[in-house]
Amino acid sequence: NAGVTQTPKFQVLKTGQSMTLQCAQDMNHEYMSWYRQDPGMGLRLIHYSVGAGITDQGEVPNGYNVSRSTTEDFPLRLLSAAPSQTSVYFCASSPRDLNQPQHFGDGTRLSIL
Amino acid sequence: EDQVTQSPEALRLQEGESSSLNCSYTVSGLRGLFWYRQDPGKGPEFLFTLYSAGEEKEKERLKATLTKKESFLHITAPKPEDSATYLCAVQWEWGGSEKLVFGKGTKLTVNP
């Protein structure tokens, strides 16, 4: 059972570089989301999607883009990396909406120098 | 003001020493309260969902309860393998859209 798979697990970037964090789920879930987790703070929602072709902003969307071309995949793009984006990023999915438990991946640990 | 507050931030217990973790919230129109467990280097793992005041859920040594403004996660006779960070998340409706906010978590350490 793969569940939610995130790649890469670790990444170091230089300020100004761009990159894409990958997220794939094999549970046919409609709802997918991206969070960042920083020390001393709760998980904060970056972007979410309620189905293929539909995305919306969460609490902290600035500096990030998303798209959802398939049910399975929900990549997160950093357009021009900044040190403030150093964090652990988690992707999650649930069958339909926020009212159902979310399944999380194991995260991508991103450092921006 | 934080909408979801978890206390204590950290808790150390001896094996077998029962205790409770608290999650309080200030939002109105609760749609659901979720408890997750997070091990170091891993993503959160779902434990319970509570939907209305008075509801209780149990799983092994864990029991979650919900009142109108807070939830408790009771841990009975904990074991070292219960050591983890426990997160709660509150879902509510605001302005026609669904909101979900996580607390900062309680780090539980159970010593043998």
PDB file of C-alpha atoms in Angstrom, chain B:
ATOM      1  CA  GLU B   1      -5.144  34.712  19.275  1.00  0.00           C
ATOM      2  CA  ASP B   2      -4.607  31.141  18.148  1.00  0.00           C
ATOM      3  CA  GLN B   3      -7.753  29.406  17.047  1.00  0.00           C
ATOM      4  CA  VAL B   4      -6.463  26.014  18.212  1.00  0.00           C
ATOM      5  CA  THR B   5      -4.305  25.652  21.316  1.00  0.00           C
ATOM      6  CA  GLN B   6      -2.743  22.432  22.534  1.00  0.00           C
ATOM      7  CA  SER B   7      -1.394  21.906  26.024  1.00  0.00           C
ATOM      8  CA  PRO B   8       0.986  21.056  27.402  1.00  0.00           C
ATOM      9  CA  GLU B   9       3.659  21.642  24.742  1.00  0.00           C
ATOM     10  CA  ALA B  10       5.606  18.682  26.085  1.00  0.00           C
ATOM     11  CA  LEU B  11       4.791  15.908  28.540  1.00  0.00           C
ATOM     12  CA  ARG B  12       7.031  13.292  30.097  1.00  0.00           C
ATOM     13  CA  LEU B  13       5.412  10.229  31.645  1.00  0.00           C
ATOM     14  CA  GLN B  14       6.635   7.049  33.202  1.00  0.00           C
ATOM     15  CA  GLU B  15       5.423   3.845  31.631  1.00  0.00           C
ATOM     16  CA  GLY B  16       1.992   3.086  33.083  1.00  0.00           C
ATOM     17  CA  GLU B  17       1.374   6.671  34.255  1.00  0.00           C
ATOM     18  CA  SER B  18      -1.940   7.786  32.744  1.00  0.00           C
ATOM     19  CA  SER B  19      -2.519  11.400  31.676  1.00  0.00           C
ATOM     20  CA  SER B  20      -4.436  13.636  29.283  1.00  0.00           C
ATOM     21  CA  LEU B  21      -3.580  16.020  26.471  1.00  0.00           C
ATOM     22  CA  ASN B  22      -5.758  19.046  25.791  1.00  0.00           C
ATOM     23  CA  CYS B  23      -6.884  20.742  22.586  1.00  0.00           C
ATOM     24  CA  SER B  24      -8.966  23.882  23.004  1.00  0.00           C
ATOM     25  CA  TYR B  25     -10.511  25.900  20.179  1.00  0.00           C
ATOM     26  CA  THR B  26     -12.209  29.258  19.757  1.00  0.00           C
ATOM     27  CA  VAL B  27     -13.959  28.786  16.429  1.00  0.00           C
ATOM     28  CA  SER B  28     -17.728  28.590  16.011  1.00  0.00           C
ATOM     29  CA  GLY B  29     -19.614  26.120  13.897  1.00  0.00           C
ATOM     30  CA  LEU B  30     -17.331  23.144  14.450  1.00  0.00           C
ATOM     31  CA  ARG B  31     -17.583  20.572  11.684  1.00  0.00           C
ATOM     32  CA  GLY B  32     -15.005  18.149  13.039  1.00  0.00           C
ATOM     33  CA  LEU B  33     -12.022  17.762  15.355  1.00  0.00           C
ATOM     34  CA  PHE B  34      -9.216  15.443  14.351  1.00  0.00           C
ATOM     35  CA  TRP B  35      -6.404  13.849  16.344  1.00  0.00           C
ATOM     36  CA  TYR B  36      -3.201  12.745  14.629  1.00  0.00           C
ATOM     37  CA  ARG B  37      -0.006  11.127  15.821  1.00  0.00           C
ATOM     38  CA  GLN B  38       3.320  12.182  14.308  1.00  0.00           C
ATOM     39  CA  ASP B  39       6.559  10.241  14.739  1.00  0.00           C
ATOM     40  CA  PRO B  40       9.927  11.937  14.058  1.00  0.00           C
ATOM     41  CA  GLY B  41      10.666  12.166  10.346  1.00  0.00           C
ATOM     42  CA  LYS B  42       7.187  10.975   9.399  1.00  0.00           C
ATOM     43  CA  GLY B  43       3.908  12.502   8.321  1.00  0.00           C
ATOM     44  CA  PRO B  44       0.945  12.720  10.691  1.00  0.00           C
ATOM     45  CA  GLU B  45      -1.058   9.530  11.097  1.00  0.00           C
ATOM     46  CA  PHE B  46      -4.806   9.757  11.661  1.00  0.00           C
ATOM     47  CA  LEU B  47      -6.172   8.614  15.023  1.00  0.00           C
ATOM     48  CA  PHE B  48      -9.724   9.927  15.596  1.00  0.00           C
ATOM     49  CA  THR B  49     -12.427  12.230  14.318  1.00  0.00           C
ATOM     50  CA  LEU B  50     -14.991  13.758  16.690  1.00  0.00           C
ATOM     51  CA  TYR B  51     -17.989  15.601  15.327  1.00  0.00           C
ATOM     52  CA  SER B  52     -20.174  16.689  18.242  1.00  0.00           C
ATOM     53  CA  ALA B  53     -19.951  17.506  21.945  1.00  0.00           C
ATOM     54  CA  GLY B  54     -20.222  14.414  24.103  1.00  0.00           C
ATOM     55  CA  GLU B  55     -18.737  12.123  21.495  1.00  0.00           C
ATOM     56  CA  GLU B  56     -15.987   9.698  22.518  1.00  0.00           C
ATOM     57  CA  LYS B  57     -13.695   7.435  20.492  1.00  0.00           C
ATOM     58  CA  GLU B  58     -11.261   4.777  21.716  1.00  0.00           C
ATOM     59  CA  LYS B  59      -8.319   2.934  20.240  1.00  0.00           C
ATOM     60  CA  GLU B  60      -6.104   0.718  22.366  1.00  0.00           C
ATOM     61  CA  ARG B  61      -4.726   2.941  25.172  1.00  0.00           C
ATOM     62  CA  LEU B  62      -6.102   6.154  23.677  1.00  0.00           C
ATOM     63  CA  LYS B  63      -9.490   7.750  24.238  1.00  0.00           C
ATOM     64  CA  ALA B  64     -10.591  11.034  22.705  1.00  0.00           C
ATOM     65  CA  THR B  65     -13.445  13.137  24.068  1.00  0.00           C
ATOM     66  CA  LEU B  66     -15.065  16.353  22.880  1.00  0.00           C
ATOM     67  CA  THR B  67     -16.862  19.209  24.636  1.00  0.00           C
ATOM     68  CA  LYS B  68     -18.122  22.457  23.162  1.00  0.00           C
ATOM     69  CA  LYS B  69     -14.743  24.198  23.397  1.00  0.00           C
ATOM     70  CA  GLU B  70     -12.121  21.513  23.914  1.00  0.00           C
ATOM     71  CA  SER B  71     -11.059  17.957  23.340  1.00  0.00           C
ATOM     72  CA  PHE B  72      -9.012  15.642  25.492  1.00  0.00           C
ATOM     73  CA  LEU B  73      -6.824  12.767  24.433  1.00  0.00           C
ATOM     74  CA  HIS B  74      -6.603  10.421  27.408  1.00  0.00           C
ATOM     75  CA  ILE B  75      -3.696   7.994  27.492  1.00  0.00           C
ATOM     76  CA  THR B  76      -4.167   5.055  29.840  1.00  0.00           C
ATOM     77  CA  ALA B  77      -1.141   3.104  31.065  1.00  0.00           C
ATOM     78  CA  PRO B  78       1.111   4.407  28.294  1.00  0.00           C
ATOM     79  CA  LYS B  79       4.021   2.461  26.857  1.00  0.00           C
ATOM     80  CA  PRO B  80       7.287   3.798  25.403  1.00  0.00           C
ATOM     81  CA  GLU B  81       5.942   3.177  21.900  1.00  0.00           C
ATOM     82  CA  ASP B  82       3.273   5.803  22.558  1.00  0.00           C
ATOM     83  CA  SER B  83       6.015   8.439  22.486  1.00  0.00           C
ATOM     84  CA  ALA B  84       5.223  10.826  19.622  1.00  0.00           C
ATOM     85  CA  THR B  85       3.875  14.282  18.914  1.00  0.00           C
ATOM     86  CA  TYR B  86       0.090  14.413  19.035  1.00  0.00           C
ATOM     87  CA  LEU B  87      -1.629  16.963  16.822  1.00  0.00           C
ATOM     88  CA  CYS B  88      -5.195  18.127  16.834  1.00  0.00           C
ATOM     89  CA  ALA B  89      -6.922  19.884  13.956  1.00  0.00           C
ATOM     90  CA  VAL B  90     -10.212  21.754  13.947  1.00  0.00           C
ATOM     91  CA  GLN B  91     -12.470  22.085  10.937  1.00  0.00           C
ATOM     92  CA  TRP B  92     -15.188  24.692  10.720  1.00  0.00           C
ATOM     93  CA  GLU B  93     -17.213  26.638   8.179  1.00  0.00           C
ATOM     94  CA  TRP B  94     -16.574  30.334   7.702  1.00  0.00           C
ATOM     95  CA  GLY B  95     -17.854  32.620   4.981  1.00  0.00           C
ATOM     96  CA  GLY B  96     -19.189  29.714   2.977  1.00  0.00           C
ATOM     97  CA  SER B  97     -15.882  27.861   2.866  1.00  0.00           C
ATOM     98  CA  GLU B  98     -14.354  25.118   4.956  1.00  0.00           C
ATOM     99  CA  LYS B  99     -11.399  25.931   7.200  1.00  0.00           C
ATOM    100  CA  LEU B 100      -8.967  23.538   8.851  1.00  0.00           C
ATOM    101  CA  VAL B 101      -6.372  24.644  11.393  1.00  0.00           C
ATOM    102  CA  PHE B 102      -3.819  22.488  13.196  1.00  0.00           C
ATOM    103  CA  GLY B 103      -2.558  23.048  16.709  1.00  0.00           C
ATOM    104  CA  LYS B 104       1.176  23.141  17.431  1.00  0.00           C
ATOM    105  CA  GLY B 105       1.121  19.706  19.001  1.00  0.00           C
ATOM    106  CA  THR B 106       2.036  18.044  22.283  1.00  0.00           C
ATOM    107  CA  LYS B 107       5.271  16.086  22.367  1.00  0.00           C
ATOM    108  CA  LEU B 108       4.779  13.036  24.546  1.00  0.00           C
ATOM    109  CA  THR B 109       7.702  11.056  25.921  1.00  0.00           C
ATOM    110  CA  VAL B 110       7.033   7.833  27.817  1.00  0.00           C
ATOM    111  CA  ASN B 111      10.006   6.525  29.752  1.00  0.00           C
ATOM    112  CA  PRO B 112      10.371   2.797  30.499  1.00  0.00           C
TER     113      PRO B 112
END
